[in-house]
């Protein structure tokens, strides 16, 4: 062999060839390789006796990095699969999948190894209390423990039904077999501290590492290497952790598998949930996807027996079933300062009983828009097709899409009128309203504004701790409060702005809303009988509310699947979305129309449908205009064959007229 084949983080189809040095060059080793006039970090993925390049022009491999770090063949396989599936270059998946510190040449920094050694000691935790498992929990653990090789499972159970206990039971069986390791994926970084605590209490002597973006580069590299060397037996992380190197992987857990956060934003738009399933297949290990409201794709697999369904029908312990969700008809109860009378009454009743109330509103700031009472002026973002929200603290207008902000003008920029009025409700305004209504109550707000900054995660944890400790009577928050936390004493929940999603054009909006409402409702009622969950809506007759009132995901899922089947929507068809960004919308659409013409010449052979190029929902964002083109096929293989032919043609055409374009396979919003 004379040549090493190396992948780098560039959009190129084939690995690059380099002349092998007189050193041993293991497969999966990491090198600083010359590319053009610069050095790039590359991974050796193969060897060859011949190169298509003129031998005189092949350059030497460069310098080895991270001596002794060899990425395992199955890890390379996973990255290659993802690259093929999402139609990116292998290196565009593999290099960004490494923790940031390992994908840069080491300077004078400490080696990651020294830091790993420092972080390795397991902290002892007091032992936890183990509940006596219910039959269905024990059966689920048994099924997972007995699974041989690749067996995907869906663990379906409402919040509080004891899913985490099932994961812990299955993990315990795996840990009993040295040196097996477990990968545990969660959607949000703020779920990791709580879960890490629970894992550490259950397995006090087991080394556990977390991997998420809230860690310093040093911590992350150290944790990654502990997993890679097999010393960490449990690897707990957010979506990027699906790419961690885990040599003795024996079980994968994906909690809240339906969560949109598993879909990567920026870079390769992969689904960590889907890649986790693929990884389980590559590694021939069982995987369990858990949810109270599975993604319809996942549910469909379970219905067809492709995933084994493990259902937890009852709520664990003394909790009983979660409270049914009631729709509050806003046509009948017009809201006052955003709160309808039944919601106010439910909050008052909870406070009277000495219990807690939760008000959920998916909009931070004081009000979503500021209006001039004299003319038509509204506070628009100058860079987006969106309003800039009014933040009372700091008297600022802020665009939540691009980050633009400005001081609130002293008078209307159009007519000079001084009465500018906030329109609509944000969490800050609701907080103020609650303080006026219940001056004695202790009120806390949790949203991205209240938890901003470097120590945001700690602030959020402290706020959650205060709620758990009973130091808060009313909690108001955005979706940050919807996930993960059990609030033992919350017995009234008000959900204020569900309608925004109910009227959304996206066909997945009802699915997402059902999941969100179920999740918010799941925060309540652990304390007993009198819990109420109220959703303010102008559409109380929407079928979604009927299913929610019956607490029946299965009915809702079936209705949705029937609708999607009739309308030929996913999961009954497979989609990819081509997006273009340009200075003007015309330029973006012109690029997409040209792409569509090129596509229709090859489409016929592959049985795919190309739709019209259209503006994206938020067409202008941060002073750029965005359009999209949807491609769809009844068969996944047809779609991919088409993309394999179409994308090289597009790349050849280049990006003239646009700033950039990209493709998303299995887009989550179209
Ligand atoms: P989920 O992950 O489905 O929300 P958890 O596993 O966190 O549910 O369980 C919810 C609560 O019920 C936890 O406090 C847990 O300790 C408790 N629990 C779980 N299983 C049982 C059981 N069999 N008996 C009593 N309590 C249980
Ligand atoms: Zn005006
Ligand atoms: Zn903006």
XYZ file of C-alpha atoms and ligand atoms in Angstrom:
699
model
C 0.000 0.000 0.000
C 1.352 3.384 -0.904
C -1.537 5.704 -0.239
C -3.759 6.602 2.647
C -7.308 7.715 1.898
C -8.334 10.586 4.132
C -11.609 12.379 4.805
C -11.686 16.069 5.711
C -14.501 18.489 6.457
C -15.025 19.636 2.869
C -17.843 19.056 0.377
C -15.915 16.635 -1.812
C -17.194 13.282 -3.043
C -14.106 11.140 -2.569
C -11.543 10.845 0.227
C -8.200 12.494 -0.568
C -5.093 10.429 -1.309
C -1.798 10.972 0.520
C 1.560 9.233 0.389
C 2.063 6.928 3.366
C 5.000 7.841 5.634
C 7.425 5.365 7.187
C 5.309 5.302 10.329
C 2.512 2.889 11.121
C -0.740 4.501 9.989
C -3.715 2.818 11.642
C -7.182 2.936 10.140
C -9.180 5.657 11.881
C -6.121 7.631 12.968
C -6.247 11.417 12.884
C -3.759 13.548 10.957
C -3.039 17.155 10.096
C -3.039 16.850 6.316
C -2.098 19.461 3.711
C -5.102 20.671 1.703
C -4.271 23.434 -0.727
C -2.046 25.808 1.174
C -3.466 24.936 4.563
C -3.464 22.075 7.024
C -6.726 20.365 7.884
C -7.602 17.664 10.348
C -8.364 14.448 8.498
C -9.206 10.855 9.350
C -7.633 7.889 7.591
C -10.470 5.744 6.234
C -8.611 3.363 3.948
C -5.515 2.475 1.990
C -4.818 2.012 -1.698
C -2.044 0.777 -3.905
C -3.042 3.086 -6.724
C -4.253 6.630 -6.876
C -6.218 8.338 -9.571
C -3.979 11.349 -9.009
C -0.645 11.753 -10.768
C 1.824 10.042 -8.341
C 4.179 12.995 -8.607
C 1.487 15.278 -7.242
C 0.342 13.164 -4.300
C 1.463 14.854 -1.102
C 2.769 13.239 2.072
C 0.269 12.503 4.831
C 1.439 15.178 7.259
C 1.611 14.822 11.042
C -0.229 12.432 13.302
C -2.570 14.023 15.845
C -3.907 12.609 19.080
C -1.420 9.810 19.090
C -3.178 6.541 19.731
C -6.681 7.827 19.047
C -8.119 5.535 16.388
C -11.717 5.963 15.458
C -13.288 2.501 15.346
C -14.449 1.027 12.022
C -18.088 0.982 13.149
C -17.879 4.647 14.010
C -16.574 5.346 10.529
C -19.403 3.206 9.135
C -22.007 5.240 11.011
C -20.577 8.491 9.656
C -20.433 7.083 6.156
C -24.011 5.910 6.383
C -25.147 9.345 7.601
C -23.210 11.042 4.819
C -24.863 8.846 2.198
C -28.318 9.189 3.677
C -28.224 12.960 4.096
C -26.202 13.464 0.901
C -23.198 15.169 2.414
C -19.526 14.221 2.181
C -18.266 11.595 4.623
C -15.839 14.078 6.171
C -18.586 16.670 6.573
C -20.260 14.259 8.963
C -17.229 12.671 10.616
C -15.100 15.688 11.480
C -17.880 17.810 13.026
C -18.895 14.688 14.959
C -15.648 14.883 16.937
C -15.602 17.152 19.992
C -14.288 20.602 18.992
C -10.933 20.176 20.638
C -10.176 16.937 18.812
C -10.891 18.342 15.407
C -8.307 21.106 15.705
C -4.574 20.509 15.634
C -3.325 20.528 19.230
C -1.364 23.653 20.044
C 0.390 24.065 23.336
C -2.694 22.946 25.217
C -2.655 20.127 27.701
C -3.282 16.859 25.974
C -6.856 15.696 26.246
C -5.530 12.584 27.916
C -4.247 14.405 30.992
C -7.593 16.110 31.409
C -9.385 12.808 30.984
C -7.361 11.336 33.786
C -8.363 14.239 36.008
C -12.041 13.856 35.265
C -12.183 10.079 35.553
C -12.785 9.616 39.273
C -16.409 8.638 39.921
C -18.081 10.729 42.617
C -19.930 8.573 45.143
C -23.613 9.384 45.580
C -25.931 8.222 48.345
C -27.885 5.139 47.268
C -31.341 5.765 45.873
C -34.713 4.283 46.726
C -35.827 1.603 44.351
C -39.559 1.296 43.828
C -41.034 -2.178 43.571
C -41.522 -2.558 39.851
C -44.981 -3.069 38.471
C -45.593 -6.055 36.225
C -45.481 -4.111 32.994
C -42.223 -2.422 33.999
C -40.607 -5.732 34.898
C -41.788 -7.220 31.614
C -40.339 -4.329 29.640
C -36.974 -4.688 31.393
C -37.082 -8.416 30.786
C -37.801 -7.894 27.094
C -34.906 -5.459 26.741
C -32.521 -7.715 28.637
C -33.489 -10.712 26.507
C -33.103 -8.887 23.195
C -30.218 -10.284 21.187
C -28.577 -8.197 18.508
C -30.403 -5.365 16.787
C -33.925 -5.134 18.174
C -35.638 -1.731 18.151
C -38.226 -1.114 20.869
C -40.741 1.619 21.487
C -41.381 2.175 25.188
C -44.726 3.931 25.151
C -46.017 5.341 28.419
C -47.382 8.603 29.736
C -45.182 10.888 31.806
C -44.810 9.369 35.230
C -45.593 5.849 34.061
C -42.113 4.765 35.092
C -40.214 4.748 31.806
C -37.029 5.963 33.443
C -37.250 3.078 35.921
C -37.398 0.750 32.911
C -34.304 2.334 31.392
C -32.504 2.035 34.723
C -33.477 -1.623 35.033
C -32.286 -2.407 31.523
C -29.076 -0.440 32.038
C -28.380 -2.327 35.253
C -28.530 -5.635 33.375
C -26.111 -4.293 30.780
C -23.675 -2.951 33.373
C -23.549 -6.352 35.044
C -21.726 -7.586 31.928
C -18.264 -6.028 31.949
C -17.162 -4.103 29.927
C -20.501 -3.234 28.261
C -21.388 0.424 27.800
C -24.681 2.264 27.389
C -25.526 5.297 25.267
C -28.377 7.375 26.699
C -29.670 10.236 24.532
C -31.885 13.041 25.771
C -33.212 15.954 23.733
C -32.229 18.907 25.904
C -29.157 19.840 27.817
C -31.230 20.978 30.783
C -32.429 17.402 31.195
C -28.921 16.084 31.727
C -28.112 17.268 35.294
C -31.303 15.782 36.723
C -30.870 12.510 34.909
C -27.177 12.323 35.613
C -28.036 12.655 39.307
C -30.573 9.866 39.048
C -28.142 7.590 37.209
C -25.373 8.379 39.675
C -27.597 7.562 42.640
C -28.676 4.280 41.115
C -25.175 3.301 39.989
C -22.909 5.004 42.536
C -19.731 3.208 41.528
C -20.216 3.391 37.775
C -18.310 6.021 35.768
C -20.826 8.156 33.896
C -20.017 10.968 31.488
C -22.216 13.667 29.998
C -21.716 15.116 26.548
C -23.475 18.333 25.609
C -22.803 21.833 24.372
C -22.929 23.385 27.850
C -19.526 21.892 28.703
C -16.158 23.533 28.140
C -14.138 22.164 25.215
C -11.741 20.563 27.702
C -14.519 18.825 29.637
C -16.073 17.633 26.449
C -12.878 16.198 25.020
C -12.128 14.495 28.323
C -15.596 12.943 28.542
C -15.444 11.874 24.917
C -12.125 10.126 25.442
C -13.386 8.335 28.540
C -16.211 6.933 26.450
C -13.840 6.100 23.608
C -11.488 4.220 25.923
C -14.350 2.270 27.451
C -13.847 3.741 30.897
C -17.177 5.565 30.991
C -19.828 2.857 31.226
C -22.749 5.233 30.679
C -22.574 8.010 28.100
C -25.376 10.496 28.624
C -25.785 13.208 26.070
C -27.731 15.341 23.651
C -27.932 14.683 19.934
C -24.228 14.997 19.066
C -23.528 12.181 21.530
C -25.006 9.764 18.979
C -21.582 10.084 17.337
C -19.543 9.339 20.429
C -17.088 6.514 20.143
C -18.256 3.676 22.415
C -16.254 0.499 21.839
C -18.363 -1.794 24.033
C -21.755 -0.384 23.197
C -24.460 -2.811 24.326
C -27.644 -0.748 24.624
C -28.971 2.568 23.316
C -31.707 4.544 25.066
C -33.394 7.513 23.379
C -35.692 9.303 25.803
C -38.445 11.627 24.498
C -37.678 10.231 21.075
C -40.314 12.426 19.396
C -38.543 15.617 20.409
C -37.627 18.018 17.605
C -34.295 18.779 19.295
C -32.945 15.465 18.035
C -32.884 17.049 14.610
C -29.616 18.902 14.056
C -29.742 22.565 13.042
C -26.926 23.983 10.975
C -24.371 21.650 9.455
C -25.621 18.259 8.339
C -29.332 18.162 9.218
C -29.347 14.666 10.681
C -31.864 13.130 13.042
C -30.017 11.767 16.075
C -32.997 9.519 16.819
C -32.901 7.964 13.370
C -29.112 7.653 13.442
C -29.334 6.020 16.871
C -31.523 3.325 15.334
C -29.047 2.914 12.486
C -26.192 2.775 14.957
C -27.945 0.032 16.909
C -28.223 -1.879 13.662
C -24.558 -1.367 12.744
C -23.465 -2.417 16.231
C -26.069 -5.194 16.480
C -27.417 -4.038 19.843
C -30.926 -3.391 21.156
C -32.308 0.134 21.271
C -35.244 1.557 23.181
C -37.030 4.714 22.081
C -39.217 6.112 24.854
C -42.094 8.577 24.689
C -45.596 9.393 25.863
C -46.296 10.779 22.399
C -44.103 8.952 19.904
C -43.335 10.498 16.539
C -45.911 9.223 14.066
C -43.065 7.641 12.092
C -42.062 5.671 15.169
C -45.651 4.800 16.035
C -46.194 3.523 12.517
C -43.130 1.252 12.829
C -44.475 -0.107 16.106
C -47.938 -0.692 14.607
C -46.381 -2.661 11.786
C -44.227 -4.707 14.123
C -40.951 -3.302 12.878
C -40.389 -1.941 16.381
C -41.357 -4.010 19.394
C -43.974 -2.146 21.427
C -43.505 -2.057 25.197
C -46.434 -0.202 26.734
C -46.782 1.176 30.237
C -50.487 1.739 30.627
C -50.596 2.837 34.236
C -48.998 5.664 36.044
C -46.360 4.573 38.513
C -46.609 4.634 42.270
C -49.441 6.452 43.956
C -49.918 8.894 41.116
C -52.815 7.534 39.146
C -53.483 8.671 35.604
C -52.514 12.167 34.559
C -55.342 14.675 34.615
C -57.432 14.967 31.483
C -56.815 18.112 29.475
C -59.804 20.458 29.295
C -60.289 23.012 26.540
C -61.373 26.468 27.733
C -63.466 28.124 25.038
C -62.146 31.665 24.647
C -65.245 32.596 22.641
C -67.187 31.971 25.801
C -64.581 33.172 28.337
C -62.768 36.139 26.828
C -59.335 36.347 28.436
C -58.511 39.253 30.719
C -54.842 40.193 30.439
C -54.352 36.841 28.762
C -56.014 34.730 31.446
C -59.546 33.353 31.060
C -61.729 33.059 34.168
C -61.595 29.238 34.456
C -57.790 29.400 34.432
C -57.802 32.080 37.121
C -60.165 29.946 39.195
C -58.023 26.845 38.844
C -54.919 28.791 39.916
C -56.776 30.264 42.891
C -58.012 26.825 43.943
C -54.514 25.350 43.795
C -53.079 28.209 45.848
C -55.853 27.814 48.392
C -54.934 24.148 48.809
C -51.311 25.169 49.302
C -50.361 23.584 46.001
C -48.583 25.015 42.973
C -49.767 26.345 39.635
C -47.980 26.319 36.305
C -48.714 28.783 33.526
C -47.309 27.828 30.183
C -46.849 30.289 27.354
C -44.552 29.732 24.440
C -43.612 33.364 24.010
C -40.978 35.168 25.953
C -40.721 38.921 26.402
C -43.458 41.244 27.626
C -45.518 41.361 24.430
C -44.928 39.977 20.950
C -45.442 43.394 19.333
C -45.696 47.093 20.128
C -48.370 49.153 18.337
C -49.034 52.829 17.777
C -52.577 53.669 18.844
C -52.815 56.558 16.365
C -51.491 55.089 13.122
C -50.778 51.613 11.771
C -47.194 51.394 13.011
C -46.136 48.019 14.441
C -42.721 47.078 15.802
C -41.275 45.096 12.926
C -37.795 43.662 12.745
C -35.933 45.571 10.013
C -34.191 42.341 8.976
C -36.941 39.701 9.102
C -40.546 39.073 8.114
C -41.385 39.190 11.798
C -42.331 41.466 14.643
C -39.791 42.530 17.217
C -40.999 41.628 20.697
C -41.301 44.218 23.424
C -39.109 43.536 26.463
C -40.126 45.810 29.306
C -36.973 45.197 31.314
C -34.377 47.247 29.451
C -37.144 48.925 27.406
C -36.035 47.036 24.324
C -37.458 45.719 21.099
C -35.955 42.369 20.222
C -36.325 40.095 17.262
C -36.407 36.510 18.498
C -35.442 35.245 15.069
C -32.272 37.185 14.246
C -31.341 38.762 17.571
C -31.726 42.366 16.380
C -32.514 44.718 19.211
C -33.088 48.419 19.750
C -34.351 50.712 22.465
C -38.076 51.282 22.458
C -38.663 54.536 20.562
C -39.908 57.427 22.707
C -42.661 58.080 20.199
C -44.094 56.446 17.086
C -41.452 56.567 14.329
C -44.232 57.179 11.763
C -46.533 59.761 13.372
C -44.828 60.911 16.559
C -47.650 59.748 18.828
C -46.301 58.933 22.287
C -48.767 56.181 23.202
C -47.207 52.967 22.055
C -49.068 49.975 23.424
C -47.928 46.401 23.880
C -50.173 43.946 22.048
C -50.597 40.353 23.155
C -48.971 38.421 25.946
C -45.453 37.295 26.661
C -44.198 35.497 29.757
C -43.004 38.741 31.398
C -46.431 40.331 31.026
C -48.223 37.255 32.356
C -45.847 37.263 35.291
C -46.845 40.873 35.982
C -50.537 40.038 35.688
C -50.138 37.134 38.096
C -48.358 39.391 40.603
C -51.242 41.837 40.446
C -53.832 39.091 40.836
C -52.014 37.237 43.642
C -49.718 39.726 45.384
C -48.989 37.264 48.189
C -47.937 34.424 45.911
C -44.305 33.612 45.231
C -43.949 33.686 41.473
C -41.043 32.474 39.347
C -40.477 32.721 35.628
C -38.327 30.351 33.596
C -37.566 31.154 29.986
C -34.531 31.928 27.909
C -34.428 35.506 29.194
C -34.440 34.440 32.832
C -31.690 31.894 32.238
C -29.491 33.810 29.851
C -25.723 34.000 29.979
C -22.792 31.788 30.718
C -24.355 30.281 33.827
C -27.797 29.938 32.280
C -27.989 26.226 32.953
C -27.206 26.741 36.647
C -29.774 29.547 36.914
C -32.390 27.283 35.410
C -31.431 24.479 37.788
C -31.671 26.817 40.778
C -35.104 27.966 39.647
C -36.281 24.381 39.182
C -34.869 23.481 42.610
C -36.870 26.320 44.157
C -40.022 24.938 42.540
C -39.251 21.439 43.808
C -38.536 22.764 47.293
C -41.976 24.383 47.405
C -40.504 27.883 47.476
C -42.572 28.888 44.457
C -46.361 29.066 44.252
C -46.815 29.927 40.609
C -44.356 29.060 37.900
C -44.678 30.752 34.533
C -42.552 29.655 31.652
C -41.966 28.678 28.060
C -41.257 25.192 26.761
C -38.233 25.109 29.032
C -40.655 24.093 31.811
C -42.432 21.523 29.674
C -39.688 18.983 29.620
C -38.417 16.463 32.057
C -39.123 17.966 35.411
C -41.612 16.262 37.713
C -43.320 18.869 39.814
C -44.809 16.923 42.686
C -47.054 19.692 43.926
C -48.350 21.314 40.763
C -52.090 20.808 40.617
C -53.208 23.517 38.187
C -51.809 24.055 34.734
C -52.895 26.799 32.346
C -51.761 26.642 28.724
C -52.277 30.019 27.102
C -51.260 30.121 23.485
C -51.896 26.727 21.955
C -53.890 28.227 19.079
C -50.777 29.587 17.386
C -49.872 26.001 16.573
C -53.406 24.903 15.853
C -53.652 27.317 12.942
C -50.116 26.701 11.645
C -49.854 25.564 8.033
C -47.335 22.833 8.808
C -48.978 19.412 8.629
C -46.954 18.293 11.658
C -48.361 21.110 13.832
C -51.145 19.023 15.450
C -48.695 16.224 16.198
C -46.328 18.673 17.872
C -49.093 20.391 19.776
C -50.432 17.087 21.073
C -46.957 16.168 22.301
C -46.392 19.568 23.879
C -49.754 19.659 25.660
C -49.305 16.108 26.918
C -45.885 17.007 28.186
C -47.030 20.166 29.932
C -49.997 18.303 31.414
C -47.619 15.614 32.617
C -46.015 18.158 34.931
C -49.197 18.164 36.975
C -51.272 15.789 38.927
C -48.547 13.791 40.506
C -49.951 15.114 43.742
C -53.450 13.770 43.514
C -57.032 13.998 42.411
C -57.900 17.635 42.093
C -55.405 18.547 39.422
C -56.664 20.415 36.405
C -55.030 21.166 33.090
C -56.734 23.887 31.065
C -55.936 24.898 27.500
C -57.233 28.261 26.343
C -58.446 28.006 22.762
C -60.782 29.494 20.203
C -61.177 26.062 18.627
C -62.477 23.846 21.443
C -64.109 21.479 18.962
C -60.847 20.590 17.250
C -60.558 16.756 17.315
C -57.196 17.083 19.024
C -58.923 18.234 22.202
C -61.284 15.271 22.177
C -58.322 12.879 22.076
C -56.521 14.885 24.768
C -59.596 14.837 26.995
C -59.676 11.034 26.691
C -55.925 10.966 27.256
C -55.650 8.762 24.245
C -52.567 9.110 22.105
C -53.405 5.953 20.150
C -56.686 7.421 18.859
C -55.046 10.681 17.951
C -52.175 8.934 16.201
C -54.570 6.770 14.208
C -56.609 9.797 13.087
C -53.474 11.613 12.049
C -52.060 8.609 10.218
C -55.356 8.096 8.369
C -55.315 11.738 7.328
C -51.719 11.571 6.212
C -52.281 8.361 4.330
C -55.243 9.884 2.484
C -53.302 13.060 1.672
C -50.088 11.180 0.777
C -47.963 12.824 3.438
C -45.116 11.401 5.553
C -44.643 8.731 6.769
C -46.472 7.476 3.660
C -44.166 9.398 1.363
C -40.534 10.365 1.751
C -39.392 13.927 1.332
C -36.351 16.082 0.813
C -36.264 19.850 0.851
C -33.916 21.987 -1.205
C -33.448 25.436 0.304
C -31.791 28.466 -1.209
C -30.775 31.711 0.477
C -30.135 34.879 -1.525
C -30.131 38.646 -1.191
C -33.558 38.755 -2.804
C -36.446 36.330 -2.877
C -36.486 36.491 -6.681
C -32.904 35.254 -6.829
C -33.599 32.441 -4.388
C -36.664 31.322 -6.342
C -34.864 31.624 -9.675
C -32.156 29.269 -8.436
C -34.754 26.784 -7.220
C -36.696 26.965 -10.475
C -33.537 26.194 -12.428
C -32.881 23.315 -10.019
C -36.426 22.086 -10.586
C -35.924 22.119 -14.358
C -32.727 20.101 -14.020
C -34.547 17.794 -11.642
C -37.545 17.168 -13.859
C -35.265 15.853 -16.589
C -34.077 13.065 -14.283
C -37.158 12.762 -12.072
C -39.226 10.601 -14.391
C -36.780 7.747 -14.176
C -36.998 7.699 -10.388
C -40.695 8.267 -9.767
C -40.324 11.399 -7.704
C -42.496 14.490 -7.607
C -40.978 17.967 -7.675
C -43.179 20.718 -6.274
C -43.035 24.424 -7.117
C -40.351 26.629 -5.661
C -41.966 28.745 -2.922
C -40.859 31.265 -0.275
C -40.044 29.686 3.069
C -42.467 30.364 5.936
C -40.232 33.084 7.409
C -38.976 34.130 3.988
C -36.796 37.024 5.051
C -34.520 36.241 7.975
C -31.566 38.329 9.083
C -31.676 40.362 5.851
C -31.547 37.280 3.658
C -34.354 35.779 1.599
C -35.121 32.110 1.562
C -37.006 29.820 -0.755
C -37.620 26.097 -0.801
C -38.401 23.288 -3.181
C -39.960 20.040 -1.994
C -39.156 16.692 -3.594
C -41.086 13.605 -2.683
C -41.437 9.950 -3.500
C -43.500 7.001 -2.346
C -40.340 4.933 -2.079
C -37.294 5.970 -0.131
C -34.960 4.212 -2.559
C -36.429 6.208 -5.468
C -35.923 9.463 -3.613
C -32.294 8.670 -2.838
C -31.537 7.477 -6.357
C -32.944 10.739 -7.651
C -30.911 12.801 -5.167
C -27.780 10.882 -6.118
C -28.247 12.031 -9.694
C -29.591 15.500 -9.005
C -27.164 16.836 -6.399
C -23.969 16.412 -8.436
C -25.715 18.259 -11.279
C -26.614 21.051 -8.863
C -23.095 21.218 -7.487
C -21.767 21.445 -10.993
C -24.100 24.291 -11.754
C -22.638 26.086 -8.744
C -24.398 28.576 -6.555
C -24.547 31.498 -8.948
C -27.285 33.911 -7.957
C -27.579 32.610 -4.382
C -25.568 32.950 -1.226
C -25.934 29.263 -0.463
C -28.177 26.290 -0.810
C -28.618 23.072 1.095
C -30.644 19.927 1.162
C -32.525 18.398 4.061
C -33.623 14.781 3.885
C -36.709 14.004 6.000
C -37.403 17.707 6.690
C -39.350 18.301 9.868
C -41.108 21.433 8.725
C -42.095 22.023 5.141
P -41.296 8.561 33.434
O -39.864 8.429 33.042
O -42.214 7.686 32.619
O -41.809 9.949 33.530
P -40.319 7.752 36.039
O -39.583 6.473 35.847
O -39.523 8.985 36.232
O -41.427 7.959 34.907
O -41.282 7.562 37.272
C -42.077 8.623 37.789
C -42.017 8.560 39.305
O -42.603 7.354 39.779
C -40.597 8.575 39.844
O -40.579 9.329 41.009
C -40.303 7.111 40.118
O -39.344 6.935 41.140
C -41.670 6.581 40.525
N -41.856 5.187 40.173
C -41.506 4.587 39.014
N -41.872 3.284 39.035
C -42.465 3.068 40.221
C -43.083 1.935 40.848
N -43.128 0.755 40.247
N -43.591 2.103 42.080
C -43.535 3.299 42.699
N -42.984 4.392 42.184
C -42.459 4.301 40.952
Zn -48.062 56.205 14.820
Zn -35.067 39.756 12.912
